[in-house]
């Protein structure tokens, strides 16, 4: 079983829609969690950390559910510029474990 | 800070040739990671260093791959001899793991094509 699993998508949503991605992790002792964004032919860039109490950054909300071992990313009022691949990252010990990414395309 | 700097940005080489990829981490970061990304396998961790010491190289595909970090500001990933299946984007990333709120910072990557 992989350490981190994501639905690869693709998710194709209209502008203005709300979209949510989930990411499950296998190790209950995982310590830290992040969402990264990767644009086509670019490097992954940190989007936001995921805190136990949940956190929001503008149109983006990240949540952690330790009981069910998943993290989520909610994007409200989708913009064309949100089109990218979203990678979840789970830290256990000294290791960063990346999901394979979820592809999002926002359609005009 | 200039971020993580990788060179070259693109490399095209013939099968059998030696390839050397370079990385300069962010100053003060104590962890350095080498990743490979392909469409089929996504991001794969190859090796990582802590304070210039290799900690885990279990992701290095085979003996043709080697990595070094002679000092805190420089690392290399070498492939010798290169094969077409090595074609991928190779990312270097650095981290100050003691502050996990900030995650990794990636370099722009080296796009390697072996023909």
mmCIF file of C-alpha atoms in Angstrom:
data_model
loop_
_atom_site.group_PDB
_atom_site.id
_atom_site.type_symbol
_atom_site.label_atom_id
_atom_site.label_comp_id
_atom_site.label_asym_id
_atom_site.label_seq_id
_atom_site.Cartn_x
_atom_site.Cartn_y
_atom_site.Cartn_z
ATOM 1 C CA UNK A 1 0.000 0.000 0.000
ATOM 2 C CA UNK A 2 1.324 3.450 -0.860
ATOM 3 C CA UNK A 3 2.071 5.892 1.941
ATOM 4 C CA UNK A 4 -0.063 8.574 0.324
ATOM 5 C CA UNK A 5 -2.928 8.093 -2.126
ATOM 6 C CA UNK A 6 -4.672 10.658 -4.260
ATOM 7 C CA UNK A 7 -7.339 10.481 -6.915
ATOM 8 C CA UNK A 8 -5.432 11.544 -10.059
ATOM 9 C CA UNK A 9 -8.530 13.059 -11.626
ATOM 10 C CA UNK A 10 -8.711 14.902 -13.914
ATOM 11 C CA UNK A 11 -11.194 17.267 -12.359
ATOM 12 C CA UNK A 12 -12.733 19.590 -14.938
ATOM 13 C CA UNK A 13 -14.862 22.288 -13.326
ATOM 14 C CA UNK A 14 -16.449 25.532 -14.559
ATOM 15 C CA UNK A 15 -15.185 28.885 -13.386
ATOM 16 C CA UNK A 16 -16.737 29.835 -10.064
ATOM 17 C CA UNK A 17 -17.326 26.255 -8.950
ATOM 18 C CA UNK A 18 -16.232 24.772 -5.654
ATOM 19 C CA UNK A 19 -13.996 21.719 -5.875
ATOM 20 C CA UNK A 20 -12.515 19.468 -3.208
ATOM 21 C CA UNK A 21 -9.664 16.994 -3.245
ATOM 22 C CA UNK A 22 -8.886 14.322 -0.688
ATOM 23 C CA UNK A 23 -5.674 12.569 0.093
ATOM 24 C CA UNK A 24 -5.376 9.521 2.341
ATOM 25 C CA UNK A 25 -2.267 8.468 4.232
ATOM 26 C CA UNK A 26 -1.366 5.115 5.698
ATOM 27 C CA UNK A 27 0.760 5.948 8.733
ATOM 28 C CA UNK A 28 -1.254 7.148 11.720
ATOM 29 C CA UNK A 29 1.893 8.605 13.291
ATOM 30 C CA UNK A 30 2.408 11.068 10.427
ATOM 31 C CA UNK A 31 3.307 14.452 11.825
ATOM 32 C CA UNK A 32 2.900 17.188 9.259
ATOM 33 C CA UNK A 33 0.877 17.741 6.141
ATOM 34 C CA UNK A 34 1.050 20.078 3.154
ATOM 35 C CA UNK A 35 -0.573 20.825 -0.150
ATOM 36 C CA UNK A 36 1.663 21.692 -3.092
ATOM 37 C CA UNK A 37 0.696 23.072 -6.466
ATOM 38 C CA UNK A 38 2.539 22.132 -9.664
ATOM 39 C CA UNK A 39 1.985 23.936 -12.936
ATOM 40 C CA UNK A 40 2.769 22.243 -16.218
ATOM 41 C CA UNK A 41 6.520 21.928 -16.759
ATOM 42 C CA UNK A 42 7.273 23.724 -13.503
ATOM 43 C CA UNK A 43 8.460 22.690 -10.067
ATOM 44 C CA UNK A 44 6.051 21.951 -7.209
ATOM 45 C CA UNK A 45 5.448 24.953 -4.974
ATOM 46 C CA UNK A 46 4.091 25.025 -1.447
ATOM 47 C CA UNK A 47 0.449 26.057 -1.447
ATOM 48 C CA UNK A 48 -0.362 25.706 2.218
ATOM 49 C CA UNK A 49 0.331 23.735 5.358
ATOM 50 C CA UNK A 50 -2.477 21.710 6.901
ATOM 51 C CA UNK A 51 -3.083 22.254 10.588
ATOM 52 C CA UNK A 52 -5.021 20.000 12.926
ATOM 53 C CA UNK A 53 -7.694 22.627 13.483
ATOM 54 C CA UNK A 54 -8.053 23.300 9.766
ATOM 55 C CA UNK A 55 -6.891 26.463 8.082
ATOM 56 C CA UNK A 56 -7.976 28.860 5.409
ATOM 57 C CA UNK A 57 -6.093 31.071 2.991
ATOM 58 C CA UNK A 58 -8.420 33.142 0.870
ATOM 59 C CA UNK A 59 -10.401 30.785 -1.355
ATOM 60 C CA UNK A 60 -8.461 27.740 -0.154
ATOM 61 C CA UNK A 61 -9.331 25.667 2.907
ATOM 62 C CA UNK A 62 -7.271 22.742 4.151
ATOM 63 C CA UNK A 63 -8.463 20.212 6.684
ATOM 64 C CA UNK A 64 -7.021 17.235 8.491
ATOM 65 C CA UNK A 65 -8.977 14.254 9.717
ATOM 66 C CA UNK A 66 -6.650 12.151 11.845
ATOM 67 C CA UNK A 67 -9.301 9.574 12.752
ATOM 68 C CA UNK A 68 -9.890 8.702 9.113
ATOM 69 C CA UNK A 69 -6.334 9.552 8.048
ATOM 70 C CA UNK A 70 -7.027 11.981 5.277
ATOM 71 C CA UNK A 71 -6.418 15.587 4.400
ATOM 72 C CA UNK A 72 -8.541 17.699 2.124
ATOM 73 C CA UNK A 73 -8.233 20.834 0.031
ATOM 74 C CA UNK A 74 -11.290 22.896 -0.845
ATOM 75 C CA UNK A 75 -11.133 25.584 -3.514
ATOM 76 C CA UNK A 76 -14.038 28.029 -3.653
ATOM 77 C CA UNK A 77 -14.935 30.270 -6.572
ATOM 78 C CA UNK A 78 -12.490 28.525 -8.925
ATOM 79 C CA UNK A 79 -10.440 30.700 -11.239
ATOM 80 C CA UNK A 80 -8.868 29.772 -14.557
ATOM 81 C CA UNK A 81 -5.493 30.316 -12.887
ATOM 82 C CA UNK A 82 -6.228 27.514 -10.411
ATOM 83 C CA UNK A 83 -5.676 24.972 -13.197
ATOM 84 C CA UNK A 84 -2.722 22.867 -12.058
ATOM 85 C CA UNK A 85 -1.826 19.590 -10.381
ATOM 86 C CA UNK A 86 -2.256 19.533 -6.613
ATOM 87 C CA UNK A 87 0.039 17.264 -4.612
ATOM 88 C CA UNK A 88 -0.456 16.305 -1.009
ATOM 89 C CA UNK A 89 2.579 15.723 1.172
ATOM 90 C CA UNK A 90 2.757 13.804 4.434
ATOM 91 C CA UNK A 91 5.741 13.863 6.753
ATOM 92 C CA UNK A 92 6.611 10.848 8.851
ATOM 93 C CA UNK A 93 9.940 10.755 10.630
ATOM 94 C CA UNK A 94 12.427 12.469 8.365
ATOM 95 C CA UNK A 95 10.619 11.482 5.216
ATOM 96 C CA UNK A 96 8.367 13.542 2.978
ATOM 97 C CA UNK A 97 5.851 11.367 1.139
ATOM 98 C CA UNK A 98 4.245 12.834 -1.979
ATOM 99 C CA UNK A 99 0.976 11.824 -3.521
ATOM 100 C CA UNK A 100 0.950 11.417 -7.284
ATOM 101 C CA UNK A 101 -1.154 14.554 -7.673
ATOM 102 C CA UNK A 102 -4.680 15.502 -8.685
ATOM 103 C CA UNK A 103 -5.113 17.345 -11.957
ATOM 104 C CA UNK A 104 -7.537 20.292 -11.992
ATOM 105 C CA UNK A 105 -8.699 22.162 -15.068
ATOM 106 C CA UNK A 106 -10.980 25.163 -14.612
ATOM 107 C CA UNK A 107 -13.043 25.785 -17.719
ATOM 108 C CA UNK A 108 -14.293 29.215 -18.810
ATOM 109 C CA UNK B 1 17.345 34.503 -1.271
ATOM 110 C CA UNK B 2 17.671 33.068 -4.778
ATOM 111 C CA UNK B 3 15.979 29.815 -3.830
ATOM 112 C CA UNK B 4 17.210 26.371 -4.829
ATOM 113 C CA UNK B 5 19.309 26.627 -7.966
ATOM 114 C CA UNK B 6 19.689 23.743 -10.392
ATOM 115 C CA UNK B 7 21.761 23.416 -13.505
ATOM 116 C CA UNK B 8 21.511 22.775 -16.322
ATOM 117 C CA UNK B 9 17.820 23.476 -17.011
ATOM 118 C CA UNK B 10 17.824 21.118 -19.984
ATOM 119 C CA UNK B 11 20.188 18.339 -20.931
ATOM 120 C CA UNK B 12 20.094 16.200 -24.036
ATOM 121 C CA UNK B 13 22.662 13.450 -24.189
ATOM 122 C CA UNK B 14 23.356 10.231 -26.037
ATOM 123 C CA UNK B 15 22.923 6.856 -24.421
ATOM 124 C CA UNK B 16 26.067 5.758 -22.650
ATOM 125 C CA UNK B 17 27.289 9.240 -21.821
ATOM 126 C CA UNK B 18 27.856 10.520 -18.314
ATOM 127 C CA UNK B 19 25.419 13.140 -17.042
ATOM 128 C CA UNK B 20 25.991 15.386 -14.035
ATOM 129 C CA UNK B 21 23.193 17.418 -12.503
ATOM 130 C CA UNK B 22 23.954 20.190 -10.029
ATOM 131 C CA UNK B 23 22.109 21.757 -7.140
ATOM 132 C CA UNK B 24 22.695 24.657 -4.767
ATOM 133 C CA UNK B 25 20.302 24.527 -1.811
ATOM 134 C CA UNK B 26 18.943 27.501 0.094
ATOM 135 C CA UNK B 27 21.546 28.806 2.501
ATOM 136 C CA UNK B 28 20.957 27.486 6.011
ATOM 137 C CA UNK B 29 18.804 24.533 4.958
ATOM 138 C CA UNK B 30 20.113 21.304 6.458
ATOM 139 C CA UNK B 31 18.260 18.787 4.281
ATOM 140 C CA UNK B 32 18.698 18.259 0.567
ATOM 141 C CA UNK B 33 16.621 15.923 -1.586
ATOM 142 C CA UNK B 34 16.901 14.619 -5.121
ATOM 143 C CA UNK B 35 13.661 13.641 -6.855
ATOM 144 C CA UNK B 36 12.817 12.292 -10.288
ATOM 145 C CA UNK B 37 9.455 12.955 -11.926
ATOM 146 C CA UNK B 38 7.893 11.099 -14.836
ATOM 147 C CA UNK B 39 4.343 10.903 -16.084
ATOM 148 C CA UNK B 40 4.168 7.226 -15.223
ATOM 149 C CA UNK B 41 5.620 7.234 -11.720
ATOM 150 C CA UNK B 42 5.110 10.793 -10.476
ATOM 151 C CA UNK B 43 7.639 12.204 -8.007
ATOM 152 C CA UNK B 44 10.101 9.616 -6.744
ATOM 153 C CA UNK B 45 12.585 10.312 -3.972
ATOM 154 C CA UNK B 46 16.040 9.179 -5.062
ATOM 155 C CA UNK B 47 18.222 10.185 -2.117
ATOM 156 C CA UNK B 48 18.392 12.735 0.645
ATOM 157 C CA UNK B 49 21.136 14.296 2.742
ATOM 158 C CA UNK B 50 21.158 15.765 6.223
ATOM 159 C CA UNK B 51 24.045 18.090 7.019
ATOM 160 C CA UNK B 52 25.828 16.842 3.870
ATOM 161 C CA UNK B 53 25.579 13.186 4.920
ATOM 162 C CA UNK B 54 23.538 10.768 2.781
ATOM 163 C CA UNK B 55 20.748 9.394 4.942
ATOM 164 C CA UNK B 56 18.633 7.290 2.632
ATOM 165 C CA UNK B 57 19.592 6.284 -0.894
ATOM 166 C CA UNK B 58 17.114 3.429 -1.211
ATOM 167 C CA UNK B 59 15.360 5.254 -4.035
ATOM 168 C CA UNK B 60 18.431 5.349 -6.265
ATOM 169 C CA UNK B 61 17.426 3.055 -9.128
ATOM 170 C CA UNK B 62 20.748 1.309 -9.639
ATOM 171 C CA UNK B 63 24.499 1.603 -9.453
ATOM 172 C CA UNK B 64 24.578 3.860 -12.471
ATOM 173 C CA UNK B 65 23.247 6.622 -10.203
ATOM 174 C CA UNK B 66 25.397 8.339 -7.597
ATOM 175 C CA UNK B 67 25.002 11.515 -5.556
ATOM 176 C CA UNK B 68 27.395 13.591 -3.526
ATOM 177 C CA UNK B 69 27.217 16.595 -1.257
ATOM 178 C CA UNK B 70 30.777 17.785 -0.642
ATOM 179 C CA UNK B 71 29.613 20.849 1.316
ATOM 180 C CA UNK B 72 26.484 22.570 2.559
ATOM 181 C CA UNK B 73 26.042 24.620 -0.594
ATOM 182 C CA UNK B 74 26.459 22.086 -3.385
ATOM 183 C CA UNK B 75 25.272 18.669 -4.461
ATOM 184 C CA UNK B 76 25.579 16.598 -7.621
ATOM 185 C CA UNK B 77 23.611 13.702 -9.080
ATOM 186 C CA UNK B 78 25.531 11.678 -11.616
ATOM 187 C CA UNK B 79 24.303 9.060 -14.050
ATOM 188 C CA UNK B 80 26.950 6.923 -15.717
ATOM 189 C CA UNK B 81 26.261 5.452 -18.202
ATOM 190 C CA UNK B 82 22.958 7.109 -19.067
ATOM 191 C CA UNK B 83 20.081 5.195 -20.676
ATOM 192 C CA UNK B 84 16.920 6.365 -22.483
ATOM 193 C CA UNK B 85 14.760 5.241 -19.536
ATOM 194 C CA UNK B 86 16.554 7.821 -17.389
ATOM 195 C CA UNK B 87 14.765 10.568 -19.303
ATOM 196 C CA UNK B 88 12.784 12.560 -16.745
ATOM 197 C CA UNK B 89 12.716 15.833 -14.855
ATOM 198 C CA UNK B 90 15.107 15.766 -11.913
ATOM 199 C CA UNK B 91 14.288 18.077 -9.035
ATOM 200 C CA UNK B 92 16.451 19.105 -6.143
ATOM 201 C CA UNK B 93 14.754 20.407 -3.000
ATOM 202 C CA UNK B 94 15.991 21.702 0.319
ATOM 203 C CA UNK B 95 14.381 22.040 3.700
ATOM 204 C CA UNK B 96 14.996 23.213 7.202
ATOM 205 C CA UNK B 97 13.322 20.216 8.686
ATOM 206 C CA UNK B 98 13.308 21.607 12.162
ATOM 207 C CA UNK B 99 10.674 24.029 10.903
ATOM 208 C CA UNK B 100 8.209 21.735 9.172
ATOM 209 C CA UNK B 101 5.657 24.494 8.713
ATOM 210 C CA UNK B 102 7.547 25.523 5.609
ATOM 211 C CA UNK B 103 7.931 22.192 3.846
ATOM 212 C CA UNK B 104 10.252 21.858 0.914
ATOM 213 C CA UNK B 105 11.483 24.365 -1.577
ATOM 214 C CA UNK B 106 12.128 22.918 -5.007
ATOM 215 C CA UNK B 107 14.510 24.029 -7.672
ATOM 216 C CA UNK B 108 13.262 24.553 -11.219
ATOM 217 C CA UNK B 109 14.415 21.101 -12.224
ATOM 218 C CA UNK B 110 16.638 19.646 -14.922
ATOM 219 C CA UNK B 111 14.820 18.135 -17.884
ATOM 220 C CA UNK B 112 16.972 15.236 -19.028
ATOM 221 C CA UNK B 113 16.527 13.559 -22.368
ATOM 222 C CA UNK B 114 18.669 10.550 -23.209
ATOM 223 C CA UNK B 115 18.540 9.574 -26.867
#
